[in-house]
CSV table of C-alpha atoms in Angstrom, one decimal:
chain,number,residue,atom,x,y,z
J,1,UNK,CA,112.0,68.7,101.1
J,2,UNK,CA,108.4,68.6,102.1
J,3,UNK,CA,108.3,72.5,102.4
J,4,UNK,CA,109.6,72.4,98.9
J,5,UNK,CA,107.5,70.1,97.2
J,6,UNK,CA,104.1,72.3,98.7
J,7,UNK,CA,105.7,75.5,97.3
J,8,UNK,CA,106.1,73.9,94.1
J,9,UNK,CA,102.7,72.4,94.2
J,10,UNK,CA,100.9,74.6,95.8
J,11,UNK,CA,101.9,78.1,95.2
J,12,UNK,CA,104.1,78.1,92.2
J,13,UNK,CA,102.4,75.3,90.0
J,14,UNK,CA,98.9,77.0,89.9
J,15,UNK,CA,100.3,80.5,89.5
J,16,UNK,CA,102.4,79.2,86.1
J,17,UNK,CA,99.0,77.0,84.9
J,18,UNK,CA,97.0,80.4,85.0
J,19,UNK,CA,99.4,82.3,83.2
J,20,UNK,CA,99.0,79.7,81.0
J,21,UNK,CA,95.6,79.5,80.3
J,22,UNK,CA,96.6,83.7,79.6
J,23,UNK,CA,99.2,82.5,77.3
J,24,UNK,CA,96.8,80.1,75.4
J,25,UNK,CA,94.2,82.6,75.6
J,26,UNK,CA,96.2,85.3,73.9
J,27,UNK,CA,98.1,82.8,71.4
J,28,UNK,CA,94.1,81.6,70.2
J,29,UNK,CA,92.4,84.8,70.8
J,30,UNK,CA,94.7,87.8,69.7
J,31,UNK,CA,92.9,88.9,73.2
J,32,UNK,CA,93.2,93.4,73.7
J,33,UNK,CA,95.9,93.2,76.6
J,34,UNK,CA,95.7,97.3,77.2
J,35,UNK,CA,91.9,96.2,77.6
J,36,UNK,CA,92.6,93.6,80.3
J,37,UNK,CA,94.7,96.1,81.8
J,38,UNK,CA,92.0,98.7,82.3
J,39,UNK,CA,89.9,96.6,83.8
J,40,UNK,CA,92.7,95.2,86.4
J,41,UNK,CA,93.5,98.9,87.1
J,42,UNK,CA,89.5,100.5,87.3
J,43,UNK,CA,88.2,98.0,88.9
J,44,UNK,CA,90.1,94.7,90.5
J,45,UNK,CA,93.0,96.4,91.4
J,46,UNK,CA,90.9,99.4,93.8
J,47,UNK,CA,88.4,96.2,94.5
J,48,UNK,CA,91.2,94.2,96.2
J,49,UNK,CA,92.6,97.3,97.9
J,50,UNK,CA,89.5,99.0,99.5
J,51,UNK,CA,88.9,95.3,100.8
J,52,UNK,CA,92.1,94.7,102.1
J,53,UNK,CA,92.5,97.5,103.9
J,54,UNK,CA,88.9,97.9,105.5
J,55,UNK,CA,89.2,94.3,106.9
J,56,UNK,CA,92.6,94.1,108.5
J,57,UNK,CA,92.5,95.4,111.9
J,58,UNK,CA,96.3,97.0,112.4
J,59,UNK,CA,97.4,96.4,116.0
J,60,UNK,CA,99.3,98.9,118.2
J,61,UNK,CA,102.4,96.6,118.6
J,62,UNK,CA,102.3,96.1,114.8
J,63,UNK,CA,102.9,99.3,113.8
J,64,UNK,CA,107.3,98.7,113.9
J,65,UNK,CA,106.2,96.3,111.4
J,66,UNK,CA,104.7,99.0,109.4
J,67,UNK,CA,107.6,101.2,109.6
J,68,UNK,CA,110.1,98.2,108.9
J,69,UNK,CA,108.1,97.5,105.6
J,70,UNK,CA,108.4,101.2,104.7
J,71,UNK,CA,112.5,101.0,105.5
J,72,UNK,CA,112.4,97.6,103.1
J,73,UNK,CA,111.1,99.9,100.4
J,74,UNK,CA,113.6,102.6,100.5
J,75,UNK,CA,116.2,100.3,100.7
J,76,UNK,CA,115.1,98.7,97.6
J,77,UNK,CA,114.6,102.2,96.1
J,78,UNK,CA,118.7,102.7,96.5
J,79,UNK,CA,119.6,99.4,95.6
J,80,UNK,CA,117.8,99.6,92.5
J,81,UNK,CA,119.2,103.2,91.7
J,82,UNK,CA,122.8,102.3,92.4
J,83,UNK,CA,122.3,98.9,89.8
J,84,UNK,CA,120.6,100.9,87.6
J,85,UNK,CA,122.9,104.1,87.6
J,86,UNK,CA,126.2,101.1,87.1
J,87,UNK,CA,124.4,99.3,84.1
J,88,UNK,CA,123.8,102.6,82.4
J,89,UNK,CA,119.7,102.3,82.1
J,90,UNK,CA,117.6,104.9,80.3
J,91,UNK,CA,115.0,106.3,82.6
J,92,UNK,CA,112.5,103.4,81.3
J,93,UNK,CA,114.4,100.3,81.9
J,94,UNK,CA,115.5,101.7,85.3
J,95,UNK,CA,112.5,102.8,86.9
J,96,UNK,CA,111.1,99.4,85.3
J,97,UNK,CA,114.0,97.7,87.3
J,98,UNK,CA,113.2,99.6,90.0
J,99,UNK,CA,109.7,98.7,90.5
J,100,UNK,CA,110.9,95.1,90.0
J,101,UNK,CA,112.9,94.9,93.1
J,102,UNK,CA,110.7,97.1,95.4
J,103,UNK,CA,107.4,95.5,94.7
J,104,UNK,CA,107.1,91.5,95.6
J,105,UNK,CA,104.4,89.5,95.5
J,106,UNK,CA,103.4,89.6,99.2
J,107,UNK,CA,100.3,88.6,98.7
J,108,UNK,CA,98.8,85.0,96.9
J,109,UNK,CA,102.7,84.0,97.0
J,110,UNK,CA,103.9,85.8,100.5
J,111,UNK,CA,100.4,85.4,102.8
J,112,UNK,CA,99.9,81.6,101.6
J,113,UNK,CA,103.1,80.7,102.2
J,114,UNK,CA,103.6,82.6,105.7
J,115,UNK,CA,100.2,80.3,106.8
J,116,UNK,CA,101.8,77.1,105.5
J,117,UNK,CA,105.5,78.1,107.5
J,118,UNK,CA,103.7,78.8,110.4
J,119,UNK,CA,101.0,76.2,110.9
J,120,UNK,CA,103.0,72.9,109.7
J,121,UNK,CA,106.0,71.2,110.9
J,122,UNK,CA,107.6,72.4,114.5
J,123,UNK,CA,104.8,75.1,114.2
J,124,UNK,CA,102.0,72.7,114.7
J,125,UNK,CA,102.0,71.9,118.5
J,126,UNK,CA,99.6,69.4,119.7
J,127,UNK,CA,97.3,70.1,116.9
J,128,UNK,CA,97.5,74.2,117.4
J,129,UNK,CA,99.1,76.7,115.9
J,130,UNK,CA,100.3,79.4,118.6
J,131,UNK,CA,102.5,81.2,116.3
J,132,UNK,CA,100.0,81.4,113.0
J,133,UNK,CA,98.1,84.4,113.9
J,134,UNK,CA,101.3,86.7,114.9
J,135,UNK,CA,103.2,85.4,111.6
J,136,UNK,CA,100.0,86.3,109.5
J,137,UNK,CA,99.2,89.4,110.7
J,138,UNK,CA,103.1,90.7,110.4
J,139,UNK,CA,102.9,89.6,106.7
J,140,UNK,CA,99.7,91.6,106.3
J,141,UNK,CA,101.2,94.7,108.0
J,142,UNK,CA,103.8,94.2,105.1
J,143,UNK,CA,100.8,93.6,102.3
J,144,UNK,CA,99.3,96.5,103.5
J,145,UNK,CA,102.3,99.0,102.6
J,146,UNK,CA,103.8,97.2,99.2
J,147,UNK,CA,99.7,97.7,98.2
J,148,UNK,CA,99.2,101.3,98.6
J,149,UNK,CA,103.0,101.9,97.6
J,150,UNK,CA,102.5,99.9,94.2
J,151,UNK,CA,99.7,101.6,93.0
J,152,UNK,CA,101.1,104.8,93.5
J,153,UNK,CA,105.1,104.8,93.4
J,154,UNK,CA,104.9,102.1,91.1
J,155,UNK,CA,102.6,104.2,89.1
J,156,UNK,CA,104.7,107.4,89.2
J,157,UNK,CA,107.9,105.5,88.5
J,158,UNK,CA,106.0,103.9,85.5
J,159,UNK,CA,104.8,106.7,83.9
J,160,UNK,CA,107.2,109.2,84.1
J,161,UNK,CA,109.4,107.3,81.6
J,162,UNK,CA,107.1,108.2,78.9
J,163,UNK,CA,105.2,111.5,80.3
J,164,UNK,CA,106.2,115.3,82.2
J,165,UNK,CA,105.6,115.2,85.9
J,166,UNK,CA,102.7,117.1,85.5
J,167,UNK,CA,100.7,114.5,83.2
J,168,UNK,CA,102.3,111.8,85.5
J,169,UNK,CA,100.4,113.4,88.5
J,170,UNK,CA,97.3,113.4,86.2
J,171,UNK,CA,97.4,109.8,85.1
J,172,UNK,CA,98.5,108.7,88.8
J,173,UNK,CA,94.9,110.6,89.9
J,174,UNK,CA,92.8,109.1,87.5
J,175,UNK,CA,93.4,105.8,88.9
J,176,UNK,CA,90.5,105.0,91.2
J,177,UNK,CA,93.2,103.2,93.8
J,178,UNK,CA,94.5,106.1,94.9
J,179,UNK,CA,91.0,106.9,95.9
J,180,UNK,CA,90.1,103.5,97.5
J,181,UNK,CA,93.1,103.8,100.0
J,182,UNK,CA,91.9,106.6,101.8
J,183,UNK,CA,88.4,105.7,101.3
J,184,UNK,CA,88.8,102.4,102.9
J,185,UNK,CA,90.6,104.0,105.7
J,186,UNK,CA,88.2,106.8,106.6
J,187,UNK,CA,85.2,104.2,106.7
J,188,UNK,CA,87.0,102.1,108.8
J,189,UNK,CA,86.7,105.0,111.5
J,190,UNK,CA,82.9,104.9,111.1
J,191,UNK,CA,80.6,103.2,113.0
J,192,UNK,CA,79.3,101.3,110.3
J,193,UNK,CA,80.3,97.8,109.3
J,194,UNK,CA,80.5,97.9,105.5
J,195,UNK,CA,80.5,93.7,106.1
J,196,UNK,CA,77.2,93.4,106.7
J,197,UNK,CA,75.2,95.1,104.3
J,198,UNK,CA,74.0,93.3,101.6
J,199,UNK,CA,76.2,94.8,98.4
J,200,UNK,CA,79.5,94.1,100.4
J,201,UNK,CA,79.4,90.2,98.8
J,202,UNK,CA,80.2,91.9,95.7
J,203,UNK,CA,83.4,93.8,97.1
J,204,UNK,CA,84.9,90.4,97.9
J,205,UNK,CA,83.8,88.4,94.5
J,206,UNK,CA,86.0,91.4,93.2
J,207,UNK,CA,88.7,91.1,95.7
J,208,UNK,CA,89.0,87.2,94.8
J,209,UNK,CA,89.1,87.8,91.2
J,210,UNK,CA,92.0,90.1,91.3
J,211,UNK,CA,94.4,87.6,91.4
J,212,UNK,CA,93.1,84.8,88.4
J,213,UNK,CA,92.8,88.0,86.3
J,214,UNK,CA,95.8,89.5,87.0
J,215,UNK,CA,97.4,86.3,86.3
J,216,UNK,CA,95.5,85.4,82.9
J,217,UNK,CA,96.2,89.2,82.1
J,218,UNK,CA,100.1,88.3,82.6
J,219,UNK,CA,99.8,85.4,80.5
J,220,UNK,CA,97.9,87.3,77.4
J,221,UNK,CA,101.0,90.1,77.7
J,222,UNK,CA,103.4,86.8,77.7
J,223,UNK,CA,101.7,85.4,74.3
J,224,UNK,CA,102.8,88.8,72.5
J,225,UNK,CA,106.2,88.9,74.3
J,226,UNK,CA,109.6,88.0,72.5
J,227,UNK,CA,110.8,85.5,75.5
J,228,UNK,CA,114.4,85.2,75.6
J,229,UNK,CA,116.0,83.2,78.4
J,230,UNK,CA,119.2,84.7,77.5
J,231,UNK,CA,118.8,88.3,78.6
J,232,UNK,CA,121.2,88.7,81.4
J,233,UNK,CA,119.6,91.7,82.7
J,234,UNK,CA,116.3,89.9,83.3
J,235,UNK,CA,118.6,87.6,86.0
J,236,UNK,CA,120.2,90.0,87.4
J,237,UNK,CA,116.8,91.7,88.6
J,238,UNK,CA,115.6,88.6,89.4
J,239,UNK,CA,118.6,87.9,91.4
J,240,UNK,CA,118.8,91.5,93.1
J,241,UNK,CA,115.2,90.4,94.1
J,242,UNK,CA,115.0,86.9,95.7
J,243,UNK,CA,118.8,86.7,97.1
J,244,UNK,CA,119.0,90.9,97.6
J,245,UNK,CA,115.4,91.0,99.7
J,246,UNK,CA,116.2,88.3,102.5
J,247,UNK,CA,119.7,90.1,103.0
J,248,UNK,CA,118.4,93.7,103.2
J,249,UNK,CA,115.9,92.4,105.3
J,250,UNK,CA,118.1,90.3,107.5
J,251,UNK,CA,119.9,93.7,108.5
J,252,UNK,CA,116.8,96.0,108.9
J,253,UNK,CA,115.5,92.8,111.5
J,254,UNK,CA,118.7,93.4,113.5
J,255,UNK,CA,118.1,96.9,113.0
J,256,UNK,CA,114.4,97.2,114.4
J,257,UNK,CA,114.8,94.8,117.3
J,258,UNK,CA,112.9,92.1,115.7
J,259,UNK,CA,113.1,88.2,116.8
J,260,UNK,CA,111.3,85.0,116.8
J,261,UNK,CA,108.5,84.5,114.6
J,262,UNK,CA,108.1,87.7,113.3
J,263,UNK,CA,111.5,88.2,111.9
J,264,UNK,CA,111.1,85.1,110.4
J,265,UNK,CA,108.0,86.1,108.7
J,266,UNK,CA,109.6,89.0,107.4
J,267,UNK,CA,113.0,87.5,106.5
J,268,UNK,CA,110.3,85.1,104.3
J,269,UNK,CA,108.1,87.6,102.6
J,270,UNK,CA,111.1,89.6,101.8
J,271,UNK,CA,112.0,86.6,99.4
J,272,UNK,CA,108.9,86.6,97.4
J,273,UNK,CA,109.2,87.4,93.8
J,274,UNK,CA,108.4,90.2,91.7
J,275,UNK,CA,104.5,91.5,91.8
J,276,UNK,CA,102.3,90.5,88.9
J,277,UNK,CA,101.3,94.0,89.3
J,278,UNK,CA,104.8,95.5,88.0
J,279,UNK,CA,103.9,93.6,84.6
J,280,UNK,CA,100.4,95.3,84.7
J,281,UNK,CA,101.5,98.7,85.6
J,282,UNK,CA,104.2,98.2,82.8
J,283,UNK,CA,101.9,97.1,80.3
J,284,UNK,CA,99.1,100.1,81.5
J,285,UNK,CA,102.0,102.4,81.1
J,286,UNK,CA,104.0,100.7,77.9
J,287,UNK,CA,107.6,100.9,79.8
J,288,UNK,CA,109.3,97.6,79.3
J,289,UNK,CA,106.6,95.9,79.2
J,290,UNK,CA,108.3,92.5,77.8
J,291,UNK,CA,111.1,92.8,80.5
J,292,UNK,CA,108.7,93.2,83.1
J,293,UNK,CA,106.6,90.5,82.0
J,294,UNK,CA,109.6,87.8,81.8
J,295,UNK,CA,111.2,88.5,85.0
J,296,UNK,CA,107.9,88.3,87.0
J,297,UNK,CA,107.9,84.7,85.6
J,298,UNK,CA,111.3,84.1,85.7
J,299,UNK,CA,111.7,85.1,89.2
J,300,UNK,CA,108.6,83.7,90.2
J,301,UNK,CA,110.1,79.9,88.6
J,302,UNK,CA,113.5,80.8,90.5
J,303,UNK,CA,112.0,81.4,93.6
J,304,UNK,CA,110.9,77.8,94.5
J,305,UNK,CA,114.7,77.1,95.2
J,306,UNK,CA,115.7,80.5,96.6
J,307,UNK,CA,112.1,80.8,98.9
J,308,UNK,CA,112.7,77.3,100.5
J,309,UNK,CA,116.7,78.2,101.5
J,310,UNK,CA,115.5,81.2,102.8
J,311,UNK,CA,112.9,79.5,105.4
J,312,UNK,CA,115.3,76.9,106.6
J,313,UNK,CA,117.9,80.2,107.4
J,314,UNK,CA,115.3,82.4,108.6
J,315,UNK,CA,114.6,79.4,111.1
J,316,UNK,CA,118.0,78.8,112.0
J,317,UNK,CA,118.9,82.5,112.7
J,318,UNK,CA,115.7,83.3,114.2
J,319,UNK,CA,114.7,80.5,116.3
J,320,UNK,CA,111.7,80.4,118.4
């Protein structure tokens, strides 16, 4: 019950008060939502990213980790296919279903909550937190791959509803994330910490920002969205996400070899809800933007129950 009243509180609550202040924003305001999106997409999007990615040090004995969050993807690739391909979805609602169920929020929902798991309760031992840092950097293995896979699967799958592959490939380069990626991974070869001159302060106001804006851009989408809690298709994405995740994850953890507190960390973060960023890229690309927007928030609401079942299995079947 504890675990569940700090999600609620502490991860879910702010997240829906943002959106919120987006909402009021855009109900007051008439506020340019494609306008918001450009700016998530040019510049805190690549921002958070490059950051990312040139901070997190990627150990040798993390790298199954890597590959795992790679098979998680696939796996949601087919699932999503098969649903889609047995509900009869036009190319846009399916790749917009798609997109839903591969990309979760691993990030201010997954990370946070993998540090509260992992340094509270029977975690906390004599005031330490020996399993913390292996938990955390797992789950940043898995950020690591839903990031760079987002902004360009998600992308692709986005625009190709509405566009040829060939101006698909041309919108998907014009995004400066695709750029970032690599950049942030060639400079991490140099021997030159970016940390420590003195513009790099800015990089990480931008990196911080991502996720208020994103949120408060979510919101302003939400204000111009026809909100039905009555469209069955909206659950069953959200359903194929927080219930569909642990499972496919439980078997790929049996699969891979992993125990302890790393399979527990990833049967968790496989539970997370749907990325903000699917409602952005749907928005930056028009495809379903309204059903992307809804079931972010409705699986994001539906996750405090489904997120705090799945730590107390993940515990059970995965002791320490």
């Amino acid at each position: 019950m504890r675990i569940f009243y700090y999600i609620l509180t502490s991860d879910i609550l702010p997240i829906f008060l943002i959106i919120f202040i987006g909402y009021v924003l855009g109900s007051k305001f008439k506020l340019d939502v494609n306008s918001f999106s450009k700016i998530n997409f040019y510049v805190f999007v690549p921002g958070f990213i490059f950051v990312n990615i040139y901070t997190t040090k990627i150990p040798l004995n993390m790298m199954k980790v890597l590959v795992f969050a790679i098979s998680m993807l696939l796996a949601n690739v087919a699932i999503g296919s098969i649903i889609a391909k047995l509900r009869n979805y036009d190319k846009g609602y399916k790749n917009a279903f798609r997109n839903s169920i591969m990309f979760y929020n691993s990030g201010n929902i997954g990370l946070s909550l993998i540090t509260l798991v992992f340094t509270t309760g029977p975690y906390l031992i004599h005031g330490k937190t020996p399993y913390a840092n292996m938990a955390i950097t797992a789950q940043i293995m898995v950020l690591l791959i839903q990031n760079i896979s987002t902004n360009s699967i998600g992308f692709f799958l986005a625009s190709s509803a509405s566009m040829d592959f060939k101006d698909s490939m041309k919108k998907i380069f014009s995004m400066p994330t695709i750029y970032a990626i690599p950049l942030a991974l060639l400079l991490k070869l140099l021997p030159v910490d970016l940390t420590k001159i003195p513009i790099w302060p800015a990089a990480e106001y931008i990196k911080n920002a991502f996720v208020p804006f994103a949120l408060i851009s979510l919101g302003a989408q939400l204000s111009y969205t026809n909100i039905s809690f009555k469209n069955k298709e909206v659950y069953l994405s959200a359903a194929t996400r927080l219930l569909g995740g642990p499972v496919i994850a439980f078997l790929l953890i049996k699969i891979f070899g992993f125990s302890g507190v790393v399979a527990q960390a990833l049967m968790i973060s496989s539970s997370t809800p749907s990325a903000v960023n699917t409602a952005l890229i749907a928005v930056e690309f028009d495809n379903c933007r309204d059903y992307a927007s809804q079931l972010v928030m409705i699986s994001t609401l539906l996750s405090t129950i489904t997120l705090t079942l799945v730590i107390y299995m993940a515990r059970v079947i995965f002791p320490v």
